[in-house]
């Protein structure tokens, strides 16, 4: 159990790629942090530097009160769960879990107690004598978790541990991992590119983009007040609608192809801005009302728990989410974009204004 | 006997295959041709072996007057007893058992030595990023092109200078550097997933532990395959042992056969029966190694998934 401080850490690979520009992140004791971002944004790089599998080019990482830059992975008091499980194929499940403890010189009886306890926690007692090749993907995942748990580490590291499982199992394991982590109270860093995993599991999310941390915050903060267009469109499915607009001071906001929208606070910037609205915040009316604009229904996508209305505004695709009670008749409906639900971003920097 | 070992699978395969063919199409020309080729090939391989075996059951006089035999002669036990247990050669100090033991020492020392050296070399090349690793690899690889015969004189010079002529060390050590083995192990190690190495690092396995606990067990199939090849190769070594060992007590079977045929003491007839007996005995261990390790090898291939 430990606080983790990442202080201005930068990574340049020997071939010159800057995978992570100087980034800082402070993780509380017992917190579950999710690093999320598109492929190649540097999530794994950061995680592997914390694990000690990759050299730190600049900056310091400390786990507990210790700066770990110069320590071997085995000395950092961490455990890691890999995407492909990385179980030793020639060892039984029991030996897989016991191997790290054996290398630490722990007495046999203690190892046995630790392995049995973890196996019970993960419901893999009956597989202890099997080889990894005789297990299903989900069971292997549990064994990989078990190998991490028996070490009783200060910090868990996960690198896309669920991406090889089918959707149903993934949901189940997601909940289980989170439950387990709460029980054990171990600080955890979890890498994924799946925003649903990020939203559902995290205490706090760090969104990465091209080697930079774009935003750190709780799932609600990330979702409701995204700090940039990137975060806004990356988090949320379907993604936030982004429209071009212009702000000329005094609450006068013009959205291209839509017209004037009143905003209740004055913005610091004037000029071109981007306007975002989440599909579920768009209000759809059957008849024209004040502050509505007519839109043409291209098609409706049935979700079961609602429907998505697809249209285009100007040339920009636009999606609205409809409740099941909401009836749609005819080709044209009227949309209202409530001012309080709008997210405004500087068009040149992409940052929230 | 080795001959029956070799024969059995061939004949059953042919039997079942032709039975199946007979049910479907009685005159499938392709299958007939296939089988003719297979049978011809098998005969080509087996007849000399059978001939050696039958000849080893005749007296030297019969062989000397009538040539090689294709019938069973009735002096089998006698010839094998003489060949294996009665000391022969010029000095009358070395019997077949001694030569068999020497062959085993050479075969096993040669193959095990090669496996150890080449695994260690490949381990260094793949996992330790030292300078000139690639250069070192290609240097080793190039020696694949140079057979032992090319360096036999300098090698002899060195071994002799070290006073290792007529020792097992001198017989085995100069042969165990192996470019082939290093190459195969390098390819194999490169295919071991990176995550596994990282998991081991987190589990606190240093370079030695990782090698012994993880890499060696993972290489089981590879080791079996290389052992098969190298054991047979070492067992059949002829030129190097001939040069290195002048003392008869170091003779291997392969050399011993030659020696028996060479011995003309007075007007005596060469001991053909014994020579053939030794040839058959010399054939058995490599065949056994292939049969045993092949099943191990196949089992390893089926079981392991990295
Ligand atoms: N060993 C390496 N040498 C050079 N560049 C590397 C190396 N490993 C990763 N990179 C580069 O660093 C960047 C970040 O890689 P990283 O593996 O951290 O991405 P990621 O966010 O984990 O992506 P993914 O979701 O696909 O796993 C990428 O552009 C990648 O090409
Ligand atoms: Mg990654």
XYZ file of C-alpha atoms and ligand atoms in Angstrom:
691
model
C 0.000 0.000 0.000
C 1.591 3.162 -1.093
C 1.334 6.566 -2.624
C 2.874 6.808 -6.074
C 4.370 10.022 -7.378
C 5.326 10.458 -10.994
C 7.300 13.643 -11.285
C 8.059 15.125 -14.701
C 8.756 11.749 -16.197
C 9.813 11.651 -19.805
C 10.654 8.774 -22.090
C 12.716 8.825 -25.224
C 13.391 5.439 -26.776
C 16.889 4.727 -28.071
C 15.644 5.184 -31.635
C 14.679 8.774 -30.795
C 10.904 8.339 -30.393
C 9.591 10.523 -27.609
C 6.902 8.210 -26.269
C 6.100 10.358 -23.239
C 6.724 14.071 -22.847
C 7.355 15.240 -19.265
C 4.305 14.190 -17.284
C 3.370 14.313 -13.628
C 0.779 12.338 -11.748
C 0.246 11.799 -8.063
C -1.625 8.679 -6.994
C -3.115 8.314 -3.537
C -2.730 5.270 -1.343
C -5.291 2.654 -2.326
C -6.460 4.554 -5.365
C -7.415 2.857 -8.622
C -6.045 4.923 -11.508
C -6.834 4.128 -15.123
C -4.544 5.302 -17.907
C -6.586 5.516 -21.058
C -5.877 6.718 -24.555
C -5.663 5.608 -28.163
C -3.098 3.108 -29.408
C 0.460 4.386 -29.323
C -0.209 7.250 -26.902
C 2.381 6.009 -24.399
C 0.227 4.264 -21.770
C 2.266 1.087 -21.725
C 5.473 3.088 -21.787
C 4.501 4.920 -18.604
C 3.353 1.724 -16.909
C 6.522 -0.108 -17.854
C 8.667 2.683 -16.475
C 6.796 2.387 -13.188
C 7.376 -1.378 -13.279
C 11.073 -0.916 -13.982
C 10.956 -2.718 -17.307
C 11.904 0.433 -19.165
C 14.527 3.036 -18.249
C 13.314 6.476 -17.211
C 14.830 9.114 -19.475
C 14.075 12.059 -17.201
C 12.198 12.706 -13.977
C 11.575 10.535 -10.947
C 9.077 7.904 -9.932
C 8.530 7.102 -6.289
C 6.507 4.302 -4.765
C 5.835 4.693 -1.072
C 8.490 7.107 0.064
C 11.146 5.491 -2.110
C 12.468 6.839 -5.383
C 12.590 3.704 -7.504
C 14.366 4.973 -10.626
C 17.421 2.807 -10.037
C 15.695 -0.252 -8.573
C 15.151 -3.575 -10.329
C 11.535 -4.572 -11.006
C 11.736 -7.238 -8.310
C 12.828 -4.672 -5.722
C 10.015 -2.220 -6.374
C 7.389 -4.142 -4.463
C 5.023 -4.240 -7.418
C 3.071 -6.907 -9.250
C 2.062 -6.766 -12.864
C -0.687 -8.435 -14.883
C 0.056 -8.670 -18.593
C -2.237 -8.622 -21.602
C -1.244 -12.133 -22.694
C -1.074 -13.301 -19.083
C 2.630 -14.237 -19.421
C 2.187 -17.415 -17.413
C 5.117 -19.811 -17.448
C 3.818 -22.527 -19.784
C 5.846 -25.351 -18.280
C 4.839 -24.707 -14.680
C 1.624 -25.707 -12.959
C -0.723 -22.977 -11.794
C 0.578 -23.493 -8.275
C 4.200 -23.087 -9.334
C 3.344 -20.082 -11.461
C 1.950 -18.364 -8.410
C 4.696 -19.560 -6.088
C 7.660 -18.722 -8.304
C 8.123 -15.096 -7.260
C 7.817 -15.970 -3.586
C 10.306 -18.815 -3.939
C 12.787 -16.407 -5.495
C 12.384 -14.125 -2.493
C 13.404 -17.002 -0.271
C 10.089 -17.270 1.507
C 9.675 -20.475 3.561
C 7.688 -23.253 1.859
C 4.876 -23.234 4.402
C 4.313 -19.492 3.986
C 4.318 -19.817 0.208
C 1.743 -22.560 0.434
C -0.476 -20.489 2.709
C -0.259 -17.462 0.401
C -0.992 -19.481 -2.738
C -3.933 -21.304 -1.162
C -5.390 -18.045 0.117
C -5.124 -16.323 -3.261
C -6.473 -19.390 -5.053
C -9.488 -19.386 -2.771
C -10.083 -15.691 -3.304
C -10.032 -16.191 -7.076
C -11.854 -19.531 -7.122
C -9.025 -21.353 -8.864
C -8.278 -23.954 -6.176
C -9.276 -26.832 -8.428
C -6.849 -25.759 -11.151
C -3.731 -25.524 -9.031
C -2.207 -28.701 -10.447
C -2.954 -27.852 -14.082
C -0.709 -26.302 -16.685
C -1.763 -22.941 -18.159
C -2.418 -24.606 -21.525
C -5.181 -26.624 -19.875
C -7.104 -23.511 -18.820
C -9.554 -21.227 -20.579
C -8.696 -17.592 -21.209
C -10.712 -16.402 -18.233
C -9.083 -18.945 -15.941
C -5.627 -17.937 -17.140
C -6.544 -14.358 -16.395
C -7.416 -15.368 -12.851
C -4.136 -17.186 -12.452
C -2.307 -14.094 -13.647
C -4.226 -12.119 -11.035
C -3.347 -14.742 -8.466
C 0.325 -14.472 -9.264
C 0.064 -10.738 -8.634
C -1.924 -11.073 -5.418
C 0.328 -13.623 -3.699
C 3.200 -11.189 -3.810
C 1.239 -8.853 -1.523
C 2.672 -5.838 -3.352
C 2.440 -2.125 -2.649
C 1.252 -1.487 -6.190
C -0.636 -3.439 -8.856
C 0.071 -2.700 -12.504
C -2.301 -3.897 -15.205
C -1.572 -3.607 -18.933
C -4.820 -4.219 -20.835
C -5.450 -7.392 -18.867
C -8.925 -8.025 -20.254
C -8.451 -7.328 -23.940
C -8.127 -11.015 -24.846
C -11.447 -11.990 -23.262
C -14.895 -12.022 -24.826
C -17.294 -9.201 -23.995
C -19.291 -11.019 -21.349
C -16.280 -12.320 -19.488
C -14.686 -8.908 -19.729
C -17.625 -7.301 -17.932
C -17.518 -9.942 -15.255
C -13.753 -9.739 -14.718
C -13.894 -5.959 -14.680
C -16.226 -6.010 -11.736
C -14.264 -8.750 -10.028
C -10.941 -6.980 -10.358
C -12.409 -3.821 -8.917
C -14.040 -5.686 -6.037
C -10.826 -7.498 -5.283
C -8.815 -4.306 -5.374
C -11.205 -2.649 -2.910
C -10.930 -5.625 -0.579
C -7.155 -5.668 -0.716
C -6.803 -1.898 -0.725
C -3.741 -2.002 -2.982
C -2.923 1.066 -5.059
C -3.461 0.151 -8.713
C -2.588 1.520 -12.112
C -4.614 0.067 -14.939
C -3.910 0.629 -18.624
C -6.662 0.254 -21.193
C -7.843 1.759 -24.429
C -11.409 0.771 -23.618
C -13.216 3.841 -22.305
C -15.961 1.762 -20.709
C -13.385 -0.002 -18.569
C -11.914 3.376 -17.720
C -15.262 4.898 -16.740
C -16.499 1.967 -14.712
C -13.359 0.970 -12.852
C -11.447 4.117 -12.105
C -11.322 6.264 -9.014
C -9.546 8.686 -11.278
C -8.773 8.557 -14.975
C -5.712 9.951 -16.711
C -6.382 10.472 -20.403
C -3.266 10.319 -22.567
C -2.833 11.536 -26.088
C 0.376 11.400 -28.145
C 2.630 11.144 -25.114
C 0.891 13.806 -23.028
C -1.544 13.587 -20.153
C -4.547 15.578 -21.408
C -6.616 15.411 -18.255
C -6.685 13.764 -14.857
C -9.959 13.493 -13.014
C -12.765 11.337 -11.699
C -14.884 9.585 -14.341
C -17.637 12.176 -13.747
C -15.227 15.101 -14.180
C -13.800 13.598 -17.334
C -17.243 12.986 -18.727
C -18.962 16.181 -17.740
C -16.136 18.689 -17.981
C -13.670 17.351 -20.524
C -10.584 19.546 -20.633
C -10.088 19.294 -24.372
C -11.781 18.267 -27.587
C -9.668 15.136 -27.569
C -10.945 14.045 -24.156
C -14.486 15.032 -25.062
C -14.570 12.924 -28.183
C -12.508 10.031 -26.821
C -14.613 9.429 -23.729
C -18.237 8.552 -24.272
C -20.002 6.259 -26.720
C -21.363 7.427 -29.037
C -18.866 10.278 -28.962
C -19.699 13.887 -28.278
C -20.957 15.877 -31.266
C -18.539 18.642 -32.209
C -19.711 21.599 -34.285
C -17.937 24.692 -35.550
C -18.947 28.005 -34.029
C -18.037 31.610 -33.554
C -18.144 33.772 -30.407
C -18.089 37.515 -30.644
C -18.339 38.491 -26.975
C -21.437 39.534 -25.012
C -22.934 36.047 -24.930
C -23.344 35.928 -28.683
C -22.565 32.394 -29.842
C -23.210 31.406 -33.426
C -23.122 27.751 -34.354
C -22.418 27.126 -37.996
C -25.518 25.971 -39.880
C -27.579 26.224 -36.687
C -27.737 29.852 -35.768
C -27.604 31.758 -32.534
C -27.385 30.161 -29.078
C -27.507 32.144 -25.883
C -24.728 31.300 -23.388
C -25.096 32.549 -19.846
C -21.450 33.240 -19.053
C -18.972 35.366 -20.916
C -16.043 33.574 -22.459
C -12.459 34.707 -22.245
C -11.789 34.101 -25.897
C -13.444 35.570 -28.873
C -13.321 34.189 -32.357
C -13.636 30.643 -33.669
C -14.597 28.032 -31.146
C -15.775 24.448 -31.246
C -19.032 23.522 -29.637
C -19.606 20.069 -28.212
C -22.779 18.427 -27.034
C -23.309 14.858 -25.862
C -25.964 12.911 -27.781
C -28.062 12.392 -24.648
C -28.197 16.146 -24.000
C -29.770 16.943 -27.342
C -33.515 17.544 -26.942
C -35.681 16.360 -29.795
C -39.192 17.743 -30.351
C -41.807 16.625 -32.788
C -43.031 20.156 -33.466
C -41.292 23.470 -33.789
C -40.760 25.312 -30.504
C -38.734 28.378 -29.524
C -34.959 27.838 -29.946
C -35.281 24.685 -31.994
C -33.884 23.964 -35.386
C -35.281 21.532 -37.918
C -33.163 18.481 -38.673
C -33.652 15.666 -41.131
C -33.664 12.111 -39.725
C -31.152 10.078 -41.731
C -31.740 6.872 -39.837
C -32.483 5.488 -36.409
C -30.209 3.017 -34.696
C -31.936 0.702 -32.241
C -29.994 0.116 -29.020
C -32.663 -1.669 -27.023
C -32.310 0.736 -24.147
C -33.030 3.644 -26.459
C -32.291 4.726 -30.006
C -29.733 6.852 -31.754
C -30.896 9.397 -34.247
C -28.322 10.012 -36.957
C -28.290 13.171 -39.031
C -25.852 15.687 -40.432
C -25.624 19.353 -39.640
C -23.902 21.102 -42.475
C -21.392 18.412 -43.373
C -20.812 17.249 -39.789
C -22.350 13.971 -38.633
C -24.568 14.531 -35.627
C -26.095 12.012 -33.218
C -28.913 12.418 -30.720
C -29.931 9.856 -28.136
C -33.640 9.155 -27.720
C -35.451 7.438 -24.886
C -37.677 4.505 -25.719
C -40.843 6.502 -24.965
C -39.802 9.101 -27.473
C -41.815 8.642 -30.674
C -40.518 9.889 -33.979
C -42.917 10.563 -36.820
C -41.887 11.816 -40.193
C -38.614 12.837 -41.748
C -38.018 16.062 -39.934
C -37.786 16.756 -36.213
C -36.747 19.782 -34.189
C -33.617 19.786 -32.062
C -32.846 21.997 -29.141
C -29.287 22.341 -27.822
C -29.602 23.491 -24.194
C -26.975 26.103 -23.422
C -26.055 24.491 -20.071
C -25.123 21.231 -21.868
C -22.750 22.844 -24.337
C -18.996 22.324 -24.073
C -16.974 25.069 -25.616
C -13.418 24.611 -26.830
C -10.897 26.998 -28.291
C -10.739 26.102 -31.972
C -6.985 26.662 -32.227
C -5.742 24.914 -29.036
C -8.577 22.442 -28.518
C -8.673 23.364 -24.812
C -11.878 23.988 -22.929
C -12.886 27.629 -22.510
C 17.071 -55.791 -33.713
C 17.303 -52.563 -35.581
C 16.264 -54.071 -38.879
C 12.866 -55.141 -37.585
C 12.405 -51.779 -35.869
C 12.825 -50.070 -39.145
C 10.716 -52.483 -41.096
C 7.601 -52.586 -38.977
C 6.134 -49.128 -39.526
C 6.830 -49.164 -43.242
C 5.010 -52.413 -43.902
C 1.951 -51.526 -41.807
C 1.628 -48.132 -43.476
C 1.722 -49.760 -46.865
C -0.770 -52.411 -45.807
C -3.393 -49.994 -44.469
C -2.916 -47.523 -47.278
C -3.317 -50.135 -49.992
C -6.301 -51.653 -48.195
C -8.015 -48.275 -48.253
C -7.121 -47.830 -51.884
C -8.505 -51.243 -52.761
C -11.882 -50.327 -51.267
C -12.192 -47.105 -53.175
C -10.585 -47.492 -56.577
C -8.971 -50.802 -57.454
C -6.580 -49.398 -60.068
C -5.487 -45.990 -58.944
C -2.299 -45.603 -60.956
C -0.992 -42.810 -58.794
C -1.188 -44.876 -55.668
C 0.529 -47.800 -57.299
C 3.369 -45.566 -58.397
C 3.558 -44.014 -54.937
C 3.872 -47.383 -53.368
C 6.386 -48.687 -55.831
C 8.564 -45.692 -55.048
C 8.093 -46.127 -51.309
C 8.813 -49.843 -51.393
C 11.858 -49.339 -53.585
C 13.111 -46.682 -51.189
C 12.559 -48.912 -48.179
C 14.331 -51.834 -49.808
C 17.201 -49.598 -50.737
C 17.596 -48.646 -47.076
C 16.865 -52.000 -45.524
C 18.600 -54.575 -47.678
C 22.151 -53.565 -46.715
C 21.140 -53.641 -43.057
C 19.574 -57.070 -43.428
C 22.586 -58.260 -45.358
C 24.894 -57.101 -42.590
C 22.712 -58.825 -40.046
C 22.571 -62.146 -41.925
C 26.257 -62.055 -42.706
C 26.973 -61.564 -39.016
C 25.518 -65.022 -38.420
C 28.007 -66.858 -40.639
C 31.563 -68.051 -40.087
C 34.409 -66.006 -41.505
C 35.286 -68.819 -43.889
C 31.812 -68.898 -45.438
C 31.874 -65.152 -45.938
C 35.379 -65.221 -47.334
C 34.551 -67.896 -49.897
C 30.909 -67.063 -50.731
C 30.667 -63.290 -50.094
C 27.877 -61.519 -48.262
C 24.963 -63.677 -47.163
C 21.210 -63.268 -47.359
C 20.272 -66.319 -45.297
C 20.541 -67.023 -41.610
C 23.745 -68.886 -40.777
C 23.524 -70.222 -37.237
C 26.769 -68.746 -35.868
C 25.080 -65.641 -34.547
C 25.749 -66.057 -30.825
C 29.332 -67.065 -31.418
C 30.147 -64.041 -33.592
C 28.511 -61.552 -31.248
C 30.226 -63.136 -28.258
C 33.606 -62.893 -29.957
C 32.996 -59.353 -31.142
C 31.727 -57.974 -27.875
C 33.520 -59.867 -25.133
C 36.803 -61.267 -26.470
C 39.574 -58.681 -26.594
C 40.925 -58.170 -30.084
C 43.084 -55.825 -32.098
C 46.875 -55.804 -32.182
C 47.291 -55.449 -28.474
C 44.424 -57.740 -27.470
C 43.275 -55.258 -24.846
C 40.023 -53.897 -26.246
C 36.765 -55.785 -26.649
C 33.429 -54.715 -28.161
C 31.979 -53.649 -24.830
C 34.835 -51.242 -24.284
C 34.325 -49.788 -27.751
C 30.593 -49.508 -27.139
C 31.305 -47.589 -23.957
C 33.741 -45.300 -25.771
C 31.158 -44.652 -28.440
C 28.632 -43.723 -25.788
C 31.094 -41.419 -24.097
C 31.818 -39.739 -27.396
C 28.175 -39.614 -28.540
C 26.823 -38.272 -25.277
C 29.761 -35.986 -24.481
C 29.603 -34.609 -27.989
C 25.849 -33.968 -28.032
C 25.466 -32.770 -24.445
C 28.547 -30.575 -24.772
C 27.249 -29.079 -27.980
C 23.837 -28.397 -26.443
C 25.291 -26.717 -23.355
C 27.759 -24.577 -25.279
C 25.333 -23.552 -27.987
C 22.519 -22.753 -25.529
C 24.838 -20.548 -23.513
C 26.128 -18.838 -26.631
C 22.617 -18.246 -27.955
C 21.500 -16.989 -24.532
C 24.283 -14.427 -24.506
C 23.579 -13.308 -28.058
C 19.825 -12.969 -27.676
C 19.406 -11.595 -24.160
C 22.454 -9.511 -23.433
C 22.876 -6.411 -25.478
C 26.635 -6.363 -25.484
C 28.566 -4.609 -28.213
C 29.273 -6.631 -31.315
C 26.640 -9.251 -30.404
C 25.466 -9.334 -33.989
C 29.016 -9.543 -35.192
C 29.687 -12.410 -32.797
C 26.629 -14.203 -34.071
C 27.597 -13.840 -37.701
C 31.136 -14.909 -36.899
C 29.740 -18.100 -35.384
C 27.305 -18.481 -38.222
C 30.028 -18.253 -40.849
C 31.835 -21.213 -39.309
C 28.797 -23.280 -40.328
C 30.346 -23.188 -43.755
C 33.628 -24.615 -42.523
C 33.537 -28.322 -41.672
C 35.802 -29.872 -39.060
C 38.052 -31.236 -41.758
C 39.183 -27.742 -42.689
C 40.587 -27.022 -39.251
C 41.645 -30.533 -38.400
C 45.392 -29.881 -38.535
C 45.452 -26.777 -36.342
C 43.008 -28.437 -33.977
C 45.252 -31.456 -33.693
C 48.258 -29.218 -33.163
C 46.577 -27.465 -30.248
C 45.236 -30.602 -28.608
C 48.560 -32.326 -28.940
C 50.339 -29.298 -27.511
C 48.089 -29.502 -24.480
C 48.972 -33.156 -24.052
C 45.408 -34.284 -24.625
C 46.063 -36.937 -27.261
C 44.520 -40.232 -26.172
C 42.163 -38.660 -23.628
C 38.375 -38.295 -23.673
C 38.793 -34.559 -23.188
C 40.893 -34.309 -26.321
C 38.427 -36.486 -28.162
C 35.343 -34.482 -27.266
C 36.098 -30.860 -26.353
C 37.494 -29.672 -29.708
C 34.279 -30.830 -31.366
C 31.637 -29.244 -29.174
C 31.541 -25.684 -30.489
C 28.431 -25.717 -32.632
C 27.307 -23.079 -35.056
C 24.245 -25.098 -36.011
C 23.114 -25.504 -32.426
C 23.759 -21.848 -31.621
C 21.757 -20.833 -34.654
C 18.759 -23.005 -33.790
C 18.704 -21.962 -30.146
C 19.015 -18.320 -31.146
C 15.977 -18.599 -33.396
C 14.081 -20.371 -30.637
C 14.975 -17.884 -27.898
C 13.911 -15.050 -30.140
C 10.459 -16.591 -30.365
C 9.993 -16.657 -26.576
C 7.515 -13.857 -25.820
C 8.919 -10.736 -24.240
C 6.168 -10.656 -21.629
C 7.462 -13.913 -20.205
C 10.897 -12.438 -19.677
C 9.370 -9.386 -18.057
C 7.156 -11.479 -15.801
C 10.251 -13.366 -14.713
C 12.101 -10.121 -14.002
C 9.250 -8.942 -11.815
C 9.269 -12.346 -10.132
C 12.886 -11.685 -9.208
C 14.537 -14.188 -11.518
C 18.042 -13.007 -12.383
C 19.867 -14.095 -15.552
C 20.943 -17.467 -14.168
C 17.578 -18.310 -12.626
C 15.747 -17.231 -15.753
C 17.951 -19.481 -17.847
C 17.597 -22.535 -15.646
C 14.012 -22.148 -14.436
C 12.352 -20.819 -17.557
C 14.426 -21.004 -20.691
C 15.795 -24.533 -20.366
C 12.409 -26.138 -19.621
C 10.839 -24.174 -22.471
C 13.541 -25.426 -24.830
C 12.845 -29.083 -24.029
C 11.640 -29.949 -27.526
C 14.447 -28.047 -29.113
C 16.971 -29.829 -26.896
C 15.485 -33.203 -27.806
C 15.679 -32.420 -31.503
C 19.257 -31.229 -31.328
C 20.218 -34.153 -29.116
C 18.939 -36.612 -31.725
C 20.920 -35.010 -34.510
C 24.079 -34.438 -32.506
C 24.155 -37.836 -30.833
C 24.027 -39.620 -34.171
C 26.547 -37.191 -35.599
C 28.912 -37.693 -32.664
C 28.435 -41.447 -32.615
C 29.421 -41.662 -36.264
C 32.533 -39.489 -35.946
C 35.419 -41.232 -37.653
C 38.171 -38.931 -38.824
C 38.758 -37.016 -35.594
C 38.838 -40.097 -33.343
C 41.184 -41.786 -35.789
C 43.637 -38.935 -35.496
C 43.178 -38.290 -31.794
C 43.285 -41.782 -30.362
C 46.091 -44.120 -31.163
C 45.677 -46.067 -27.969
C 43.269 -48.928 -28.685
C 41.512 -48.597 -25.349
C 39.992 -45.356 -26.667
C 38.629 -46.899 -29.858
C 34.985 -46.381 -30.694
C 32.798 -48.953 -32.426
C 32.944 -47.138 -35.709
C 36.712 -47.311 -35.626
C 36.745 -50.845 -34.272
C 34.934 -52.253 -37.291
C 37.600 -50.950 -39.558
C 40.292 -52.270 -37.277
C 38.948 -55.816 -37.318
C 38.860 -55.927 -41.091
C 42.391 -54.584 -41.201
C 43.887 -57.311 -39.077
C 45.703 -59.871 -41.122
C 47.811 -61.785 -38.693
C 49.725 -64.349 -40.662
C 47.467 -65.944 -43.252
C 44.349 -65.449 -41.181
C 41.048 -64.552 -42.786
C 39.607 -61.170 -41.727
C 36.919 -61.586 -39.067
C 33.978 -60.707 -41.291
C 31.347 -62.118 -38.970
C 32.604 -60.046 -36.063
C 32.866 -56.931 -38.184
C 29.257 -57.294 -39.258
C 28.227 -58.003 -35.673
C 29.925 -54.795 -34.568
C 28.261 -52.889 -37.396
C 24.863 -54.079 -36.237
C 25.683 -53.267 -32.601
C 26.901 -49.835 -33.678
C 23.595 -49.195 -35.358
C 21.341 -49.975 -32.430
C 21.987 -47.015 -30.077
C 21.446 -44.266 -32.682
C 18.223 -45.965 -33.755
C 17.073 -46.189 -30.144
C 17.943 -42.551 -29.523
C 15.969 -41.487 -32.572
C 12.965 -43.595 -31.605
C 12.908 -42.552 -27.943
C 13.668 -38.871 -28.384
C 11.444 -38.525 -31.379
C 8.399 -39.482 -29.360
C 9.524 -37.064 -26.667
C 10.047 -34.428 -29.294
C 6.585 -34.929 -30.793
C 4.983 -34.944 -27.350
C 6.732 -31.685 -26.568
C 5.494 -30.141 -29.786
C 1.913 -31.143 -29.055
C 1.910 -30.089 -25.399
C 3.809 -26.839 -25.290
C 2.198 -23.594 -26.233
C 4.220 -20.597 -25.519
N 10.993 -0.251 -27.672
C 10.562 0.807 -28.366
N 11.405 1.480 -29.167
C 10.980 2.553 -29.859
N 9.744 3.063 -29.814
C 8.847 2.433 -29.040
C 9.201 1.282 -28.278
N 8.107 0.871 -27.602
C 7.127 1.728 -27.925
N 7.556 2.671 -28.792
C 6.769 3.786 -29.338
O 6.320 4.573 -28.273
C 4.980 5.003 -28.467
C 4.119 4.593 -27.287
O 4.057 3.184 -27.205
P 3.217 2.432 -26.112
O 3.538 0.998 -26.220
O 3.441 3.070 -24.793
O 1.736 2.689 -26.603
P 0.370 2.291 -25.916
O -0.288 3.533 -25.497
O 0.590 1.257 -24.892
O -0.431 1.680 -27.144
P -1.344 0.365 -27.211
O -2.695 0.764 -26.765
O -1.326 0.036 -28.666
O -0.699 -0.682 -26.363
C 4.536 4.392 -29.776
O 4.624 5.380 -30.748
C 5.517 3.297 -30.034
O 5.731 3.136 -31.398
Mg 0.185 -0.878 -24.709
